[in-house]
PDB file of C-alpha atoms and ligand atoms in Angstrom:
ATOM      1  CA  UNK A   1      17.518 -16.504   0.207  1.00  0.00           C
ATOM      2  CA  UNK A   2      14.502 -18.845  -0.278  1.00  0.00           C
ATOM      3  CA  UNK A   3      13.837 -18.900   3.815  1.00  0.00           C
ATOM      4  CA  UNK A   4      14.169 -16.381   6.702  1.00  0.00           C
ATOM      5  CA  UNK A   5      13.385 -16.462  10.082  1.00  0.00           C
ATOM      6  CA  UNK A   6      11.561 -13.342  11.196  1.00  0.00           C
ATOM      7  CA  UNK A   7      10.899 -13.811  15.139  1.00  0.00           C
ATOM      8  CA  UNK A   8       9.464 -17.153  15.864  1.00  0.00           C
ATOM      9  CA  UNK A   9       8.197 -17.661  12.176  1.00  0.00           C
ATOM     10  CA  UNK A  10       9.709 -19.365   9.408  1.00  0.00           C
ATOM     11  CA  UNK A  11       8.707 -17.880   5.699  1.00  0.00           C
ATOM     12  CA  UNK A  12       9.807 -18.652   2.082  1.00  0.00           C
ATOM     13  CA  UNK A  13      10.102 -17.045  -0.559  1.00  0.00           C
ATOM     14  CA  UNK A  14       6.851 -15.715  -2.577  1.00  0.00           C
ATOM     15  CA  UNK A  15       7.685 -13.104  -4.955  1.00  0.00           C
ATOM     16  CA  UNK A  16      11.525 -12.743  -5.851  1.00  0.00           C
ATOM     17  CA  UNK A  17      12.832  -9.216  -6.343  1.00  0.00           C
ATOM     18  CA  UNK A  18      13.116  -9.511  -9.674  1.00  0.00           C
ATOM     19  CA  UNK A  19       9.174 -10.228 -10.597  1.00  0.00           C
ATOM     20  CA  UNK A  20       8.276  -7.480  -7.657  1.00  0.00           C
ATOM     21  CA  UNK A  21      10.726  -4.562  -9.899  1.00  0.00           C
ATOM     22  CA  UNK A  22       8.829  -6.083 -13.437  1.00  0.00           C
ATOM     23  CA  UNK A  23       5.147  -5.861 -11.957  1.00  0.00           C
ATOM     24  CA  UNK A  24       6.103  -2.033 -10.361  1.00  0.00           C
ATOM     25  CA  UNK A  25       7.162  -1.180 -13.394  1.00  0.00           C
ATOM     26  CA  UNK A  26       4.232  -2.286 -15.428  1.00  0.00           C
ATOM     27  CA  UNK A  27       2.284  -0.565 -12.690  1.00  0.00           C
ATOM     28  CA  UNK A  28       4.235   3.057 -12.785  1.00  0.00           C
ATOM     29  CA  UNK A  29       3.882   2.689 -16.744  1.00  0.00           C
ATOM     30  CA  UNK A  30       0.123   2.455 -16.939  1.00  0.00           C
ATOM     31  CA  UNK A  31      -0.366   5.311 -14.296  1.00  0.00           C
ATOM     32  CA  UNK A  32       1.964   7.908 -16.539  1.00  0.00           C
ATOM     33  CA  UNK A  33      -0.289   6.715 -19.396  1.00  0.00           C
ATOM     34  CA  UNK A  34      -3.649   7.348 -17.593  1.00  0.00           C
ATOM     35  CA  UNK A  35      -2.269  10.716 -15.845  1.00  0.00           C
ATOM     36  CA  UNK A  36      -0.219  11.678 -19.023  1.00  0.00           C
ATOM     37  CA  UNK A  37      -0.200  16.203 -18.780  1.00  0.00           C
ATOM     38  CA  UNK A  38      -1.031  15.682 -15.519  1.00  0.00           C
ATOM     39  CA  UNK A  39       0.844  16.745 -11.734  1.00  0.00           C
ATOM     40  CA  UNK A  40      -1.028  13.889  -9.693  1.00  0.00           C
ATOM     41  CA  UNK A  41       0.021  14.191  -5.656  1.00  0.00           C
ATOM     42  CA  UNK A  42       0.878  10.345  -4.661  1.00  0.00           C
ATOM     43  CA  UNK A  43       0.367   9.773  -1.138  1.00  0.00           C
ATOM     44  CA  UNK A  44       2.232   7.164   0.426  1.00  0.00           C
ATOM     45  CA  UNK A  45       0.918   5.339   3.395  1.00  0.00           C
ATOM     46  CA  UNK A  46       3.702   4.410   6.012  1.00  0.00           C
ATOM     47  CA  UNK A  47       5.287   2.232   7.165  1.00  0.00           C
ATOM     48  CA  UNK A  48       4.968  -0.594   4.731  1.00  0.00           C
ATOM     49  CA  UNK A  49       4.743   1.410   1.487  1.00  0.00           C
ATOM     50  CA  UNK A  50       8.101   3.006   1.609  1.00  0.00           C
ATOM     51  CA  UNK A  51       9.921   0.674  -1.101  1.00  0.00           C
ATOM     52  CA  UNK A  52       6.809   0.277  -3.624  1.00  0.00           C
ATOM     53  CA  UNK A  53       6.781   4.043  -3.194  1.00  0.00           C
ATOM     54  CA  UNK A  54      10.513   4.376  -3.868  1.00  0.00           C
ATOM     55  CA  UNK A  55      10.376   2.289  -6.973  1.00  0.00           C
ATOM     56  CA  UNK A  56       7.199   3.015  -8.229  1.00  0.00           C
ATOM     57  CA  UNK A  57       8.040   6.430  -8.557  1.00  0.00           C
ATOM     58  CA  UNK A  58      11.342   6.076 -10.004  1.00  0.00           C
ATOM     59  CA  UNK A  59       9.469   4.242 -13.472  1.00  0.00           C
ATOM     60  CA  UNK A  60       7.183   7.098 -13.513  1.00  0.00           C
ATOM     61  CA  UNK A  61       7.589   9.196 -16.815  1.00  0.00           C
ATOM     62  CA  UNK A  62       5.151  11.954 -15.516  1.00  0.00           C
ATOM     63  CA  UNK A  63       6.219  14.503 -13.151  1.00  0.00           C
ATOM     64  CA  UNK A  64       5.395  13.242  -9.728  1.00  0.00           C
ATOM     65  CA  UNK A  65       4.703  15.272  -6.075  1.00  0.00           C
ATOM     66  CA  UNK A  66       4.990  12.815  -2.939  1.00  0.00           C
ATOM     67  CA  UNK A  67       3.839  13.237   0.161  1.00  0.00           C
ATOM     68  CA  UNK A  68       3.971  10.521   2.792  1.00  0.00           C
ATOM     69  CA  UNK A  69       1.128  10.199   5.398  1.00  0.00           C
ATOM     70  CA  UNK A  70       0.363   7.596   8.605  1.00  0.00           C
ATOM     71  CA  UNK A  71      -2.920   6.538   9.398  1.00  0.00           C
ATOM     72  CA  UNK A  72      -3.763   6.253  12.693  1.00  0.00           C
ATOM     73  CA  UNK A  73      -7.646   4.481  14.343  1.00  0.00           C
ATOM     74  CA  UNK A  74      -8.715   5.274  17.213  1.00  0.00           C
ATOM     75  CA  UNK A  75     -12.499   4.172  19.018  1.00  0.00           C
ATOM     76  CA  UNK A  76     -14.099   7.184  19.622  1.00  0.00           C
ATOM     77  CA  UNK A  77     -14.955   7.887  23.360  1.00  0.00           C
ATOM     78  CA  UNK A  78     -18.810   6.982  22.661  1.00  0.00           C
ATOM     79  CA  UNK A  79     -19.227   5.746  19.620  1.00  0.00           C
ATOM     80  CA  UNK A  80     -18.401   2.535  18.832  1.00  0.00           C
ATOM     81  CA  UNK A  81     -16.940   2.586  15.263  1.00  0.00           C
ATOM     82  CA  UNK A  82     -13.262   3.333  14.890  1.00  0.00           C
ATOM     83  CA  UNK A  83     -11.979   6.652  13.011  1.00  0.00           C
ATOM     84  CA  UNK A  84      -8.992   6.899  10.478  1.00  0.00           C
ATOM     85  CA  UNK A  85      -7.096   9.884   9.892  1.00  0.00           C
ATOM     86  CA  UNK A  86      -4.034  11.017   8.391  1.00  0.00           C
ATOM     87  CA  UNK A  87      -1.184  12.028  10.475  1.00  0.00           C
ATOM     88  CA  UNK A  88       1.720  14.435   8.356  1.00  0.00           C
ATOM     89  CA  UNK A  89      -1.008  15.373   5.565  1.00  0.00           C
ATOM     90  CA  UNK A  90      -0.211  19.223   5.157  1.00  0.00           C
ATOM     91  CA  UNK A  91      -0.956  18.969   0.995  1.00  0.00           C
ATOM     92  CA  UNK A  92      -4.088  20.792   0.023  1.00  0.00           C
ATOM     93  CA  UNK A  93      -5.898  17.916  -1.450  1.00  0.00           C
ATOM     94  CA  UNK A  94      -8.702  20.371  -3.069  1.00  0.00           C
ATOM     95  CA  UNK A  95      -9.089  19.519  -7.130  1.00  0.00           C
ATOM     96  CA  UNK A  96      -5.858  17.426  -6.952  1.00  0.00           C
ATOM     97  CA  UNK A  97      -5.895  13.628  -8.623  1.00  0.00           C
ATOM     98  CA  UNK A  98      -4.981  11.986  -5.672  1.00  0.00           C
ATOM     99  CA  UNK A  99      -3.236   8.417  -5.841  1.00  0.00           C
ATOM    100  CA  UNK A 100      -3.072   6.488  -2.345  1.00  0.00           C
ATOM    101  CA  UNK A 101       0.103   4.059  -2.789  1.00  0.00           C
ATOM    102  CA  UNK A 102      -0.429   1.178  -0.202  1.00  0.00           C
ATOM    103  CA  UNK A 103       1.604  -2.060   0.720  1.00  0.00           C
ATOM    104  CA  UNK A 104      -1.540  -4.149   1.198  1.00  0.00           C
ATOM    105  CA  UNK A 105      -4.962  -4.402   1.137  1.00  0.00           C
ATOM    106  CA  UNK A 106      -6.328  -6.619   3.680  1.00  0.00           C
ATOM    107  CA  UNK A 107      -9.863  -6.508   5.251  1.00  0.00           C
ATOM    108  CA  UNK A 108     -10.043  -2.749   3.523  1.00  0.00           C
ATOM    109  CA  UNK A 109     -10.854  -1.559   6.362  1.00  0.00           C
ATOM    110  CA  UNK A 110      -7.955   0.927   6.809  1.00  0.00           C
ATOM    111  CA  UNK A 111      -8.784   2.591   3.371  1.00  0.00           C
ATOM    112  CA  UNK A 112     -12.566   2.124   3.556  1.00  0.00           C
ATOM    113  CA  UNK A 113     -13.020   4.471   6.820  1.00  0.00           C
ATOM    114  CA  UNK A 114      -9.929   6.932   5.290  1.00  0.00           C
ATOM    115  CA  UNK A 115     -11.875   7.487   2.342  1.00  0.00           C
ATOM    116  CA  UNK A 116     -14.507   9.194   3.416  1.00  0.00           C
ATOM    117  CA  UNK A 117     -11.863  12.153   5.347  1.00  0.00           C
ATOM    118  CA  UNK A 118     -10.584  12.271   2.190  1.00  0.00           C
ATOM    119  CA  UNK A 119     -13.209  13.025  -0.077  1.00  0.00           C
ATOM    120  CA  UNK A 120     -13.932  16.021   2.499  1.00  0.00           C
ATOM    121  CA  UNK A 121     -11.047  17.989   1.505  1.00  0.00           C
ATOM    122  CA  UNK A 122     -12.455  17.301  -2.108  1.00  0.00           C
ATOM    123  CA  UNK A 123      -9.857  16.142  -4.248  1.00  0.00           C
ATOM    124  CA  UNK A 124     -10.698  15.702  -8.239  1.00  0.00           C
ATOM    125  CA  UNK A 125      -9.803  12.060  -8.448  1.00  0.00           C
ATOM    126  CA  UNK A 126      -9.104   9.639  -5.983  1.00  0.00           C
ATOM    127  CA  UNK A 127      -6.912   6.445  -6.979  1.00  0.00           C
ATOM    128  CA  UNK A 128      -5.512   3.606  -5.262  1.00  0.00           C
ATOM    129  CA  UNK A 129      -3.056   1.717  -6.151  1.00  0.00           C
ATOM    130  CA  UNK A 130      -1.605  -1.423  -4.032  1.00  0.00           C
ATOM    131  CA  UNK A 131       1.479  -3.715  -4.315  1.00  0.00           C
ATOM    132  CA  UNK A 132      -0.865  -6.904  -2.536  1.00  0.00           C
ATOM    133  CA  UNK A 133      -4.280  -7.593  -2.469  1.00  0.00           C
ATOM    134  CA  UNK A 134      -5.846 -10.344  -0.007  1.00  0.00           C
ATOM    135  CA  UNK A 135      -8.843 -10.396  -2.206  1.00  0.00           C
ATOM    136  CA  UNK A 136     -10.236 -13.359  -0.053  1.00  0.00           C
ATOM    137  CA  UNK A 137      -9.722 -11.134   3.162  1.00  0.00           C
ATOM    138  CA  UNK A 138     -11.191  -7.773   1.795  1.00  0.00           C
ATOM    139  CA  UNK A 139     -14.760  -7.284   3.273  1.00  0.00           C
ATOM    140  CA  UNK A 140     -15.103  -3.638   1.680  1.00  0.00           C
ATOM    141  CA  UNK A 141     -16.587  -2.393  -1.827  1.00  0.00           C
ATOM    142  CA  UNK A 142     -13.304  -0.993  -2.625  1.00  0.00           C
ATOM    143  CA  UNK A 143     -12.224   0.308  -6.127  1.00  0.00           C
ATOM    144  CA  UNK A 144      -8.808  -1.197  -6.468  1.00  0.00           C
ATOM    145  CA  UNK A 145      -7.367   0.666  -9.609  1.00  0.00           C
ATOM    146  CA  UNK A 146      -3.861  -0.500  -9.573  1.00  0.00           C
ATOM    147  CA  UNK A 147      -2.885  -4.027  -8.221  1.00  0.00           C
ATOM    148  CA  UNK A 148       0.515  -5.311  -8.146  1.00  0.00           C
ATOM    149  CA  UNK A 149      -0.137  -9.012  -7.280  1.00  0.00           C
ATOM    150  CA  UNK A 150      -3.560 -10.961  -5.995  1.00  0.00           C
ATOM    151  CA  UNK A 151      -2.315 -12.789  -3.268  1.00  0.00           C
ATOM    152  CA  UNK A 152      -4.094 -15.497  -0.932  1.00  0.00           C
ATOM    153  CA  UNK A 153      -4.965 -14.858   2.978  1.00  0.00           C
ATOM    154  CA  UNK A 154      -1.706 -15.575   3.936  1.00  0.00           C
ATOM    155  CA  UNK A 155       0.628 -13.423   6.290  1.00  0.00           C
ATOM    156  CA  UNK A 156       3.630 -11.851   4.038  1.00  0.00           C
ATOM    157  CA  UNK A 157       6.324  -9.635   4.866  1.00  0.00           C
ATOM    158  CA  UNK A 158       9.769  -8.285   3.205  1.00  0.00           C
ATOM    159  CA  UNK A 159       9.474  -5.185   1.084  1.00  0.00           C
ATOM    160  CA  UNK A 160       8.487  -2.776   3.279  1.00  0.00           C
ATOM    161  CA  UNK A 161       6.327  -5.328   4.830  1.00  0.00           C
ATOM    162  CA  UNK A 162       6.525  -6.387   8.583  1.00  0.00           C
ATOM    163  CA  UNK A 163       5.837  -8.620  11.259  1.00  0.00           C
ATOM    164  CA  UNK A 164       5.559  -6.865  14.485  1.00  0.00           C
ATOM    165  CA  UNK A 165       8.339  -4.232  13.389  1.00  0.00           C
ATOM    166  CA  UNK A 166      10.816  -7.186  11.839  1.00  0.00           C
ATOM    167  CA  UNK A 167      11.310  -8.443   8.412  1.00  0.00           C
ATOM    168  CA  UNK A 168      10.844  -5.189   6.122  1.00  0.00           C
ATOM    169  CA  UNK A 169      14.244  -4.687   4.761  1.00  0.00           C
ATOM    170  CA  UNK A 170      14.491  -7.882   2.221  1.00  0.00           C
ATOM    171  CA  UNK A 171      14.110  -7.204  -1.557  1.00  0.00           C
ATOM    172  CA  UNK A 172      11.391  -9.767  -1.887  1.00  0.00           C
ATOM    173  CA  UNK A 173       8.545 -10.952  -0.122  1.00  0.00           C
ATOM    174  CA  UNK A 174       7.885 -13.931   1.700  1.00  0.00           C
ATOM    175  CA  UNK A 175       5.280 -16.059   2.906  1.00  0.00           C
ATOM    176  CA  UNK A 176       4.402 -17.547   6.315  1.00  0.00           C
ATOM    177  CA  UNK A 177       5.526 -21.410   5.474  1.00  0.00           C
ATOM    178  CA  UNK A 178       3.238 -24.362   6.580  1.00  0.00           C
ATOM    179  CA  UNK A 179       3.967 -25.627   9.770  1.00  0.00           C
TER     180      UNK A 179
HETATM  181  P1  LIG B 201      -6.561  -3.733   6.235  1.00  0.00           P
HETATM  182  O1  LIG B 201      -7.062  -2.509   6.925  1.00  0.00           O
HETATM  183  O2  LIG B 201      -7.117  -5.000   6.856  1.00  0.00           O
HETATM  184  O3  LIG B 201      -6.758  -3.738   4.736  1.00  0.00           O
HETATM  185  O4  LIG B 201      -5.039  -3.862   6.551  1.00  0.00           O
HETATM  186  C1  LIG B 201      -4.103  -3.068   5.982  1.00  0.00           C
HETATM  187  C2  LIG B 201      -2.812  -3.062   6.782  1.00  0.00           C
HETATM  188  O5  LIG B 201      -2.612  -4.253   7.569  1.00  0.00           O
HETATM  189  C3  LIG B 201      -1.644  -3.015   5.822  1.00  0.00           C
HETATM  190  O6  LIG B 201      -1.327  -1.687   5.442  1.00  0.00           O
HETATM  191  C4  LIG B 201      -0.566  -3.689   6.625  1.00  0.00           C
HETATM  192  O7  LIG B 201       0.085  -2.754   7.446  1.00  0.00           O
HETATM  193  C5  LIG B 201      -1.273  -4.694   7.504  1.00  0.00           C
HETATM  194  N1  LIG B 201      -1.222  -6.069   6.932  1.00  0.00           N
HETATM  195  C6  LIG B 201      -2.248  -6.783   6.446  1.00  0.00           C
HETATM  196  N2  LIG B 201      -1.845  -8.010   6.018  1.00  0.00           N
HETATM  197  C7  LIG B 201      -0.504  -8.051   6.232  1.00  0.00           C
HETATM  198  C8  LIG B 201       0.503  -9.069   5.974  1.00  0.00           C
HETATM  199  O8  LIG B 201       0.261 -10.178   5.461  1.00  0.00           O
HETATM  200  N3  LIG B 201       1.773  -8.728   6.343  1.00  0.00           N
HETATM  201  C9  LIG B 201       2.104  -7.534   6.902  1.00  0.00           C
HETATM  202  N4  LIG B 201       1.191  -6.572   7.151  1.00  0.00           N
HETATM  203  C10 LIG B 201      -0.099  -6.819   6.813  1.00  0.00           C
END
């Protein structure tokens, strides 16, 4: 399918399955390399990272443990920054290599304010790794260490991705197409 409908928006295709499974598995081989002897504990951000996480972990070659988590940001009742935290994290994070597996990284803002509550429970190592990065859109110093595909500032969805709860089933991922 080279165009969907998703809602009131027309996309095309931007990545076909095929390239998406070659990049994820380029990406699961060089994270066995750089773990190699180690147990890392991947933590998979919901919704949109469920299929990256289910493929990414099947080309593994080390011996994985998965937990899935949901950030959630809420404005605090008087301050007026937002805070992230994890919903369903029940792993012991202390001395573990941690590897946060996310769909997208946008403005960074979701990962920039979850870092910090994660370096409390102080883990050994810290990775992320992301299927898309909007590098245009991300306003954070974040350390990307594992990037599927740069991608421009456009909206995106299929592979786990969505638009407003629609669209995440398809096997590749399309773009929002020029009006
Ligand atoms: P950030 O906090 O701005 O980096 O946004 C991260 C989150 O926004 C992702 O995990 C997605 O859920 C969502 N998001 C950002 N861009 C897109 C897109 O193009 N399509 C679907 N979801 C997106």
């Amino acid at each position: 399918m080279n165009k969907i409908q998703v809602l009131d928006k027309s996309f095309e295709v931007y990545l076909d399955a095929t390239t998406i499974q070659t990049r994820v598995r380029e990406m699961a081989k060089q994270i066995s390399s750089d773990l190699k002897g180690e147990r890392p504990l991947f933590l998979s951000i919901l919704n949109g990272s469920f299929l990256f996480t289910a493929d990414l972990i099947r080309n593994l070659t080390i011996d994985p443990e998965i937990s899935f988590i949901k950030l959630a940001s809420y404005k605090g009742m008087r301050s007026t920054g937002s805070i992230t935290t994890a919903i369903g994290l029940e792993v012991d994070l202390a001395g573990r290599d941690v590897i946060l597996l996310e769909d997208i990284v946008d403005t960074g803002n979701t990962l920039y304010q979850f870092l910090p509550h994660l370096q409390q429970q102080q883990p050994r190592s810290v990775r992320i790794a992301t299927l898309l990065h909007k590098a245009e859109a991300t306003v954070h110093p974040l350390v990307l260490d594992y990037v599927g595909f740069v991608i421009p500032n456009k909206f995106v969805v299929g592979y786990g991705l969505d638009y407003d709860g629609w669209g995440r089933q398809y096997d590749a991922i399309y773009q929002l197409s020029n009006p």
